[in-house]
Tab-separated table of C-alpha atoms in Angstrom:
chain	number	residue	atom	x	y	z
A	3	UNK	CA	-1.660	36.201	50.066
A	4	UNK	CA	-5.094	36.800	51.025
A	5	UNK	CA	-4.832	40.825	50.118
A	6	UNK	CA	-8.404	42.849	50.462
A	7	UNK	CA	-9.735	43.258	48.079
A	8	UNK	CA	-10.080	46.617	47.366
A	9	UNK	CA	-5.915	46.376	47.519
A	10	UNK	CA	-5.628	44.419	44.679
A	11	UNK	CA	-7.745	46.248	42.566
A	12	UNK	CA	-5.404	49.749	43.201
A	13	UNK	CA	-2.342	47.445	42.729
A	14	UNK	CA	-3.797	45.598	39.775
A	15	UNK	CA	-6.548	47.526	37.886
A	16	UNK	CA	-7.246	50.889	38.821
A	17	UNK	CA	-3.771	52.001	36.721
A	18	UNK	CA	-6.701	51.080	33.695
A	19	UNK	CA	-9.304	52.951	34.573
A	20	UNK	CA	-9.248	56.615	32.679
A	21	UNK	CA	-12.549	58.422	35.306
A	22	UNK	CA	-12.391	59.345	38.469
A	23	UNK	CA	-16.330	58.788	39.171
A	24	UNK	CA	-15.855	54.682	37.998
A	25	UNK	CA	-13.035	54.551	39.943
A	26	UNK	CA	-14.440	55.625	43.220
A	27	UNK	CA	-17.540	53.835	41.774
A	28	UNK	CA	-15.271	50.716	41.870
A	29	UNK	CA	-13.256	50.620	44.537
A	30	UNK	CA	-16.249	51.454	46.505
A	31	UNK	CA	-17.631	48.256	45.393
A	32	UNK	CA	-14.020	46.676	46.334
A	33	UNK	CA	-14.057	47.550	49.742
A	34	UNK	CA	-17.459	46.336	50.051
A	35	UNK	CA	-16.406	42.707	49.137
A	36	UNK	CA	-13.648	43.365	51.753
A	37	UNK	CA	-17.594	43.575	54.388
A	38	UNK	CA	-16.889	46.469	55.035
A	39	UNK	CA	-20.545	48.298	54.449
A	40	UNK	CA	-20.624	52.608	52.998
A	41	UNK	CA	-22.643	54.784	53.517
A	42	UNK	CA	-21.331	56.677	50.446
A	43	UNK	CA	-18.178	57.977	49.282
A	44	UNK	CA	-15.756	61.287	47.738
A	45	UNK	CA	-12.459	61.322	46.232
A	46	UNK	CA	-10.646	64.730	45.521
A	47	UNK	CA	-8.699	65.392	42.790
A	48	UNK	CA	-6.862	69.165	41.776
A	49	UNK	CA	-7.732	70.402	38.570
A	50	UNK	CA	-5.085	72.602	36.870
A	51	UNK	CA	-7.774	74.621	34.857
A	52	UNK	CA	-8.104	78.305	34.326
A	53	UNK	CA	-10.838	78.838	36.662
A	54	UNK	CA	-12.138	75.188	38.476
A	55	UNK	CA	-9.366	74.786	41.335
A	56	UNK	CA	-10.620	69.928	41.681
A	57	UNK	CA	-12.974	67.774	40.453
A	58	UNK	CA	-14.990	66.948	43.746
A	59	UNK	CA	-16.187	62.473	42.793
A	60	UNK	CA	-19.503	62.076	45.182
A	61	UNK	CA	-21.230	58.959	45.696
A	62	UNK	CA	-23.971	57.290	47.746
A	63	UNK	CA	-23.889	53.747	48.033
A	64	UNK	CA	-28.677	54.202	48.325
A	65	UNK	CA	-28.157	56.082	44.806
A	66	UNK	CA	-25.199	53.727	42.936
A	67	UNK	CA	-24.394	55.670	41.483
A	68	UNK	CA	-21.504	58.935	41.166
A	69	UNK	CA	-22.380	62.711	40.494
A	70	UNK	CA	-19.298	65.605	40.226
A	71	UNK	CA	-19.175	68.661	42.051
A	72	UNK	CA	-16.362	71.449	40.389
A	73	UNK	CA	-14.451	73.609	43.530
A	74	UNK	CA	-13.509	77.164	41.459
A	75	UNK	CA	-10.516	78.799	41.908
A	76	UNK	CA	-11.171	81.642	44.093
A	77	UNK	CA	-9.562	84.733	45.854
A	78	UNK	CA	-10.505	82.153	49.644
A	79	UNK	CA	-9.804	78.763	48.575
A	80	UNK	CA	-12.215	76.561	50.691
A	81	UNK	CA	-10.186	73.060	52.474
A	82	UNK	CA	-10.898	70.669	50.037
A	83	UNK	CA	-11.089	67.922	53.294
A	84	UNK	CA	-13.585	69.939	55.214
A	85	UNK	CA	-15.764	69.811	52.367
A	86	UNK	CA	-15.580	66.028	51.903
A	87	UNK	CA	-15.401	66.132	55.110
A	88	UNK	CA	-19.469	67.732	55.267
A	89	UNK	CA	-20.340	66.320	53.305
A	90	UNK	CA	-20.452	63.008	53.761
A	91	UNK	CA	-21.737	63.384	57.480
A	92	UNK	CA	-24.682	64.303	56.010
A	93	UNK	CA	-24.746	60.727	54.717
A	94	UNK	CA	-23.417	58.961	56.597
A	95	UNK	CA	-22.869	59.268	60.855
A	96	UNK	CA	-19.094	58.169	60.810
A	97	UNK	CA	-17.196	60.296	59.159
A	98	UNK	CA	-12.763	58.699	57.689
A	99	UNK	CA	-11.278	61.600	55.003
A	100	UNK	CA	-7.666	60.191	53.800
A	101	UNK	CA	-4.654	61.506	52.231
A	102	UNK	CA	-4.270	59.256	49.973
A	103	UNK	CA	-0.270	58.666	49.631
A	104	UNK	CA	-0.840	60.978	53.238
A	105	UNK	CA	0.493	63.341	51.569
A	106	UNK	CA	-1.720	66.443	51.822
A	107	UNK	CA	-0.570	66.941	47.747
A	108	UNK	CA	-2.862	64.669	46.732
A	109	UNK	CA	-5.682	63.131	46.673
A	110	UNK	CA	-8.485	62.938	48.635
A	111	UNK	CA	-11.187	60.271	49.909
A	112	UNK	CA	-13.024	59.684	52.364
A	113	UNK	CA	-15.568	57.772	53.145
A	114	UNK	CA	-18.544	57.395	55.240
A	115	UNK	CA	-21.299	55.130	56.902
A	116	UNK	CA	-23.814	54.753	59.694
A	117	UNK	CA	-21.762	52.675	62.328
A	118	UNK	CA	-18.689	53.667	64.018
A	119	UNK	CA	-15.823	51.751	61.565
A	120	UNK	CA	-14.268	49.801	63.712
A	121	UNK	CA	-9.724	49.989	64.191
A	122	UNK	CA	-9.461	47.266	61.751
A	123	UNK	CA	-11.850	48.240	58.893
A	124	UNK	CA	-9.748	52.307	59.708
A	125	UNK	CA	-6.686	51.060	59.148
A	126	UNK	CA	-7.846	49.442	55.882
A	127	UNK	CA	-9.474	52.278	54.838
A	128	UNK	CA	-6.220	54.472	55.536
A	129	UNK	CA	-4.337	51.450	53.606
A	130	UNK	CA	-6.133	52.496	50.741
A	131	UNK	CA	-5.406	56.227	51.244
A	132	UNK	CA	-1.452	54.975	50.708
A	133	UNK	CA	-2.477	52.016	47.931
A	134	UNK	CA	-4.336	54.615	45.839
A	135	UNK	CA	-1.942	57.359	45.304
A	136	UNK	CA	0.054	55.985	41.890
A	137	UNK	CA	-3.160	54.746	40.033
A	138	UNK	CA	-4.706	58.839	41.058
A	139	UNK	CA	-1.656	60.379	40.402
A	140	UNK	CA	-1.649	58.750	37.223
A	141	UNK	CA	-4.974	58.987	36.330
A	142	UNK	CA	-4.619	63.270	37.733
A	143	UNK	CA	-1.823	63.375	34.925
A	144	UNK	CA	-4.091	62.066	32.074
A	145	UNK	CA	-6.569	64.412	33.191
A	146	UNK	CA	-4.638	67.712	33.901
A	147	UNK	CA	-2.878	66.825	29.847
A	148	UNK	CA	-6.275	66.561	28.650
A	149	UNK	CA	-7.655	69.902	30.421
A	150	UNK	CA	-4.485	71.829	28.961
A	151	UNK	CA	-5.018	70.217	25.970
A	152	UNK	CA	-8.817	70.943	25.612
A	153	UNK	CA	-7.678	75.009	27.682
A	154	UNK	CA	-5.225	75.815	24.670
A	155	UNK	CA	-6.591	73.592	21.973
A	156	UNK	CA	-10.570	73.710	21.767
A	157	UNK	CA	-12.154	70.651	23.114
A	158	UNK	CA	-12.147	68.865	19.485
A	159	UNK	CA	-7.827	69.520	18.617
A	160	UNK	CA	-7.628	67.852	22.204
A	161	UNK	CA	-9.122	64.781	21.409
A	162	UNK	CA	-7.962	64.099	18.191
A	163	UNK	CA	-4.324	65.297	20.045
A	164	UNK	CA	-5.359	62.860	22.699
A	165	UNK	CA	-6.206	60.255	20.244
A	166	UNK	CA	-2.562	60.529	18.690
A	167	UNK	CA	-2.437	62.636	16.240
A	168	UNK	CA	1.010	64.733	17.563
A	169	UNK	CA	2.747	64.417	14.365
A	170	UNK	CA	3.181	66.113	11.741
A	171	UNK	CA	1.490	64.840	9.127
A	172	UNK	CA	-1.027	66.087	6.351
A	173	UNK	CA	-4.347	66.664	8.189
A	174	UNK	CA	-8.212	65.858	7.782
A	175	UNK	CA	-10.318	67.612	6.176
A	176	UNK	CA	-13.701	68.958	7.310
A	177	UNK	CA	-16.616	70.502	6.050
A	178	UNK	CA	-18.134	73.007	8.182
A	179	UNK	CA	-19.656	77.347	8.897
A	180	UNK	CA	-16.839	79.119	9.850
A	181	UNK	CA	-16.739	82.775	11.470
A	182	UNK	CA	-13.907	85.085	11.862
A	183	UNK	CA	-15.289	87.812	14.505
A	184	UNK	CA	-11.999	91.116	15.003
A	185	UNK	CA	-12.392	93.264	17.353
A	186	UNK	CA	-12.916	97.660	15.556
A	187	UNK	CA	-10.531	100.019	17.140
A	188	UNK	CA	-7.971	98.059	18.859
A	189	UNK	CA	-4.421	99.805	17.438
A	190	UNK	CA	-6.127	102.989	18.888
A	191	UNK	CA	-7.475	101.127	22.264
A	192	UNK	CA	-4.028	99.811	22.899
A	193	UNK	CA	-2.863	103.203	22.198
A	194	UNK	CA	-4.499	105.433	24.943
A	195	UNK	CA	-4.401	102.378	26.929
A	196	UNK	CA	-2.303	100.832	29.970
A	197	UNK	CA	-1.294	97.251	28.701
A	198	UNK	CA	-3.790	95.762	32.352
A	199	UNK	CA	-6.751	97.679	30.496
A	200	UNK	CA	-6.117	96.414	26.868
A	201	UNK	CA	-6.041	92.704	28.383
A	202	UNK	CA	-8.757	92.477	30.230
A	203	UNK	CA	-10.712	94.704	27.591
A	204	UNK	CA	-9.905	91.794	24.926
A	205	UNK	CA	-10.473	89.860	28.396
A	206	UNK	CA	-13.588	90.718	28.483
A	207	UNK	CA	-14.335	90.556	24.377
A	208	UNK	CA	-12.816	87.112	24.058
A	209	UNK	CA	-15.576	85.834	26.679
A	210	UNK	CA	-18.038	87.451	25.077
A	211	UNK	CA	-17.463	85.537	21.960
A	212	UNK	CA	-15.971	83.033	22.585
A	213	UNK	CA	-19.250	81.480	24.948
A	214	UNK	CA	-20.949	82.439	22.343
A	215	UNK	CA	-19.393	79.636	20.069
A	216	UNK	CA	-18.662	77.334	23.005
A	217	UNK	CA	-23.169	78.018	23.779
A	218	UNK	CA	-23.866	76.929	20.623
A	219	UNK	CA	-21.284	74.287	20.290
A	220	UNK	CA	-18.654	75.969	18.120
A	221	UNK	CA	-15.184	75.850	18.287
A	222	UNK	CA	-12.703	78.892	19.105
A	223	UNK	CA	-9.957	76.767	16.843
A	224	UNK	CA	-8.251	80.459	17.045
A	225	UNK	CA	-7.659	84.346	18.496
A	226	UNK	CA	-5.862	86.155	16.352
A	227	UNK	CA	-4.532	88.886	17.725
A	228	UNK	CA	-8.130	90.737	18.376
A	229	UNK	CA	-9.884	88.312	16.333
A	230	UNK	CA	-11.495	84.648	16.683
A	231	UNK	CA	-11.950	81.641	14.128
A	232	UNK	CA	-13.896	79.891	15.179
A	233	UNK	CA	-16.043	77.259	13.261
A	234	UNK	CA	-19.192	74.665	13.269
A	235	UNK	CA	-18.546	71.282	12.536
A	236	UNK	CA	-21.307	70.033	9.545
A	237	UNK	CA	-21.694	65.893	10.335
A	238	UNK	CA	-23.508	65.513	13.771
A	239	UNK	CA	-25.905	68.264	12.252
A	240	UNK	CA	-26.765	69.315	8.513
A	241	UNK	CA	-25.147	72.009	7.004
A	242	UNK	CA	-28.435	74.385	7.895
A	243	UNK	CA	-28.796	73.577	11.569
A	244	UNK	CA	-25.024	74.341	11.303
A	245	UNK	CA	-25.968	77.625	9.814
A	246	UNK	CA	-28.067	78.407	11.887
A	247	UNK	CA	-26.160	77.570	15.433
A	248	UNK	CA	-23.636	79.925	13.991
A	249	UNK	CA	-26.612	83.190	13.266
A	250	UNK	CA	-27.402	82.745	17.287
A	251	UNK	CA	-23.763	82.200	18.385
A	252	UNK	CA	-23.237	85.708	16.753
A	253	UNK	CA	-26.534	87.443	18.030
A	254	UNK	CA	-25.821	85.992	21.379
A	255	UNK	CA	-22.307	88.007	21.313
A	256	UNK	CA	-23.745	90.781	20.145
A	257	UNK	CA	-26.414	90.954	23.192
A	258	UNK	CA	-23.291	89.777	26.012
A	259	UNK	CA	-21.308	92.571	23.671
A	260	UNK	CA	-24.044	95.576	24.178
A	261	UNK	CA	-24.215	94.634	28.314
A	262	UNK	CA	-20.689	94.772	28.777
A	263	UNK	CA	-20.601	98.507	27.074
A	264	UNK	CA	-23.210	99.628	29.207
A	265	UNK	CA	-20.729	98.597	31.687
A	266	UNK	CA	-18.068	100.175	30.214
A	267	UNK	CA	-19.484	103.253	29.552
A	268	UNK	CA	-20.409	103.886	32.968
A	269	UNK	CA	-16.848	103.506	34.728
A	270	UNK	CA	-16.138	106.256	31.218
A	271	UNK	CA	-14.600	103.814	29.170
A	272	UNK	CA	-14.982	103.626	25.178
A	273	UNK	CA	-17.484	100.913	23.979
A	274	UNK	CA	-15.950	98.236	21.930
A	275	UNK	CA	-17.626	97.726	18.469
A	276	UNK	CA	-16.815	94.314	16.246
A	277	UNK	CA	-17.053	93.057	12.687
A	278	UNK	CA	-18.305	89.302	11.476
A	279	UNK	CA	-18.026	87.109	9.058
A	280	UNK	CA	-19.312	84.023	8.074
A	281	UNK	CA	-18.910	81.755	5.756
A	282	UNK	CA	-18.769	77.773	4.964
A	283	UNK	CA	-17.004	75.986	3.007
A	284	UNK	CA	-13.985	72.390	3.205
A	285	UNK	CA	-11.078	73.496	5.083
A	286	UNK	CA	-7.988	71.285	6.894
A	287	UNK	CA	-7.527	71.311	10.439
A	288	UNK	CA	-4.162	69.047	11.482
A	289	UNK	CA	-0.536	69.695	12.808
A	290	UNK	CA	1.466	72.837	10.529
A	291	UNK	CA	4.564	73.385	11.228
A	292	UNK	CA	8.157	72.009	12.720
A	293	UNK	CA	9.504	68.930	13.038
A	294	UNK	CA	9.258	69.808	17.358
A	295	UNK	CA	7.035	71.977	16.523
A	296	UNK	CA	3.031	72.288	15.935
A	297	UNK	CA	0.476	74.270	16.119
A	298	UNK	CA	-2.909	71.982	15.643
A	299	UNK	CA	-4.919	75.202	13.149
A	300	UNK	CA	-7.106	75.189	10.349
A	301	UNK	CA	-5.753	76.555	6.476
A	302	UNK	CA	-7.405	76.625	3.533
A	303	UNK	CA	-9.483	79.098	0.421
A	304	UNK	CA	-12.946	78.469	3.017
A	305	UNK	CA	-10.211	80.196	6.067
A	306	UNK	CA	-8.692	83.109	3.846
A	307	UNK	CA	-12.139	83.857	2.542
A	308	UNK	CA	-14.040	84.606	5.435
A	309	UNK	CA	-11.147	86.281	6.881
A	310	UNK	CA	-11.090	88.652	4.088
A	311	UNK	CA	-15.200	88.958	4.005
A	312	UNK	CA	-14.707	90.483	7.156
A	313	UNK	CA	-12.412	92.728	6.789
A	314	UNK	CA	-16.053	94.131	4.036
A	315	UNK	CA	-18.309	94.958	6.883
A	316	UNK	CA	-16.472	98.136	7.770
A	317	UNK	CA	-16.312	99.556	3.718
A	318	UNK	CA	-20.168	98.180	3.280
A	319	UNK	CA	-22.013	99.964	6.351
A	320	UNK	CA	-22.569	96.380	7.996
A	321	UNK	CA	-21.710	94.410	11.374
A	322	UNK	CA	-22.314	91.063	9.934
A	323	UNK	CA	-21.492	90.084	6.504
A	324	UNK	CA	-21.943	86.167	5.263
A	325	UNK	CA	-20.543	84.008	1.376
A	326	UNK	CA	-22.766	82.936	-1.206
A	327	UNK	CA	-22.477	79.768	-0.172
A	328	UNK	CA	-23.618	80.303	3.729
A	329	UNK	CA	-27.033	82.037	1.963
A	330	UNK	CA	-26.936	78.976	0.303
A	331	UNK	CA	-27.065	76.741	2.935
A	332	UNK	CA	-29.193	78.822	5.684
A	333	UNK	CA	-33.166	79.070	5.760
A	334	UNK	CA	-32.511	82.353	6.845
A	335	UNK	CA	-32.779	84.978	4.752
A	336	UNK	CA	-31.009	87.625	3.924
A	337	UNK	CA	-30.620	90.270	1.919
A	338	UNK	CA	-27.556	90.882	-0.886
A	339	UNK	CA	-24.947	93.494	-1.011
A	340	UNK	CA	-24.003	92.182	-5.344
A	341	UNK	CA	-20.984	90.141	-5.336
A	342	UNK	CA	-17.266	91.514	-4.216
A	343	UNK	CA	-13.682	91.068	-5.050
A	344	UNK	CA	-11.851	90.009	-1.641
A	345	UNK	CA	-7.843	90.794	-1.947
A	346	UNK	CA	-6.838	87.424	-2.445
A	347	UNK	CA	-9.797	85.258	-3.754
A	348	UNK	CA	-9.473	84.460	-7.899
A	349	UNK	CA	-13.544	85.650	-7.849
A	350	UNK	CA	-15.646	87.454	-6.336
A	351	UNK	CA	-18.043	86.756	-3.424
A	352	UNK	CA	-22.103	86.954	-3.361
A	353	UNK	CA	-21.915	88.251	-0.236
A	354	UNK	CA	-25.214	89.497	1.798
A	355	UNK	CA	-26.333	90.688	4.848
A	356	UNK	CA	-28.988	90.198	8.238
A	357	UNK	CA	-32.457	91.834	7.829
A	358	UNK	CA	-31.978	94.919	9.741
């Protein structure tokens, strides 16, 4: 049929691409095969993410590589087509920006050249945008699924579900450092505050603890009321490194809470405090629930122990407690507090604290 290379690519191969950057780069190569000389290109996709509004992939012909720019959601959302046009103007003298499928609700494709596009070239680029509607809609759907699963399950759990772990099954046993942290005085805070203020306090608390966990390559498995269960898996790094990462996360979270409490005190709000426990052990990680309503979670004696250990923070007068299993692997010096009986745990647990 003598169809242009770019349109043939969009019909036959584009649907296989899992990544916007790779698709944009290959599409630019196919347009070049149609004898259109490009200086650069952009692809903008919407991103249903808690803080990201859209993802824009930027390709430069001279570098041959694609970089990604994130558009954050905010009160004054800029026009993504205008943003693409502004970037393209910086690398080429002539720019064409089209909405895929002809709809302003779709993705946006933009191209820059160092000479004017001929009428035939402009028409082909518009056809490219029209033919790209279906593969880009599928790409956006895949991206949406990945983003939403990551937002609700966490990075590692989402990856397992996307890989096909979507049925009730035994799961897998993993070895990890477990972190359990619990906000102090939450019941009293809830009784004495407006619901919106309670939610704001919880969000601020979770920002500090989860942000610290993620900064040191841990993962939050659960928000449990005002508590957090997180893991630092042992595998790509050894046990000592995972212990060190968890301790660094605790220090970072405490620093973040200190800063938050200074801000709260300046507003006449009561400070927030929390207790933390760290343990090292095995847990079962996978789908648990009914046949058609699942929760990707972790269970096992290690999970029970770390939550019970955190309950000793207040009685023992420490903000951070560590188990004997954790102490056996960490290289950090710890202070022994003796063996303690934990509710529901058969054997007494050696308990340690951080040095003052």
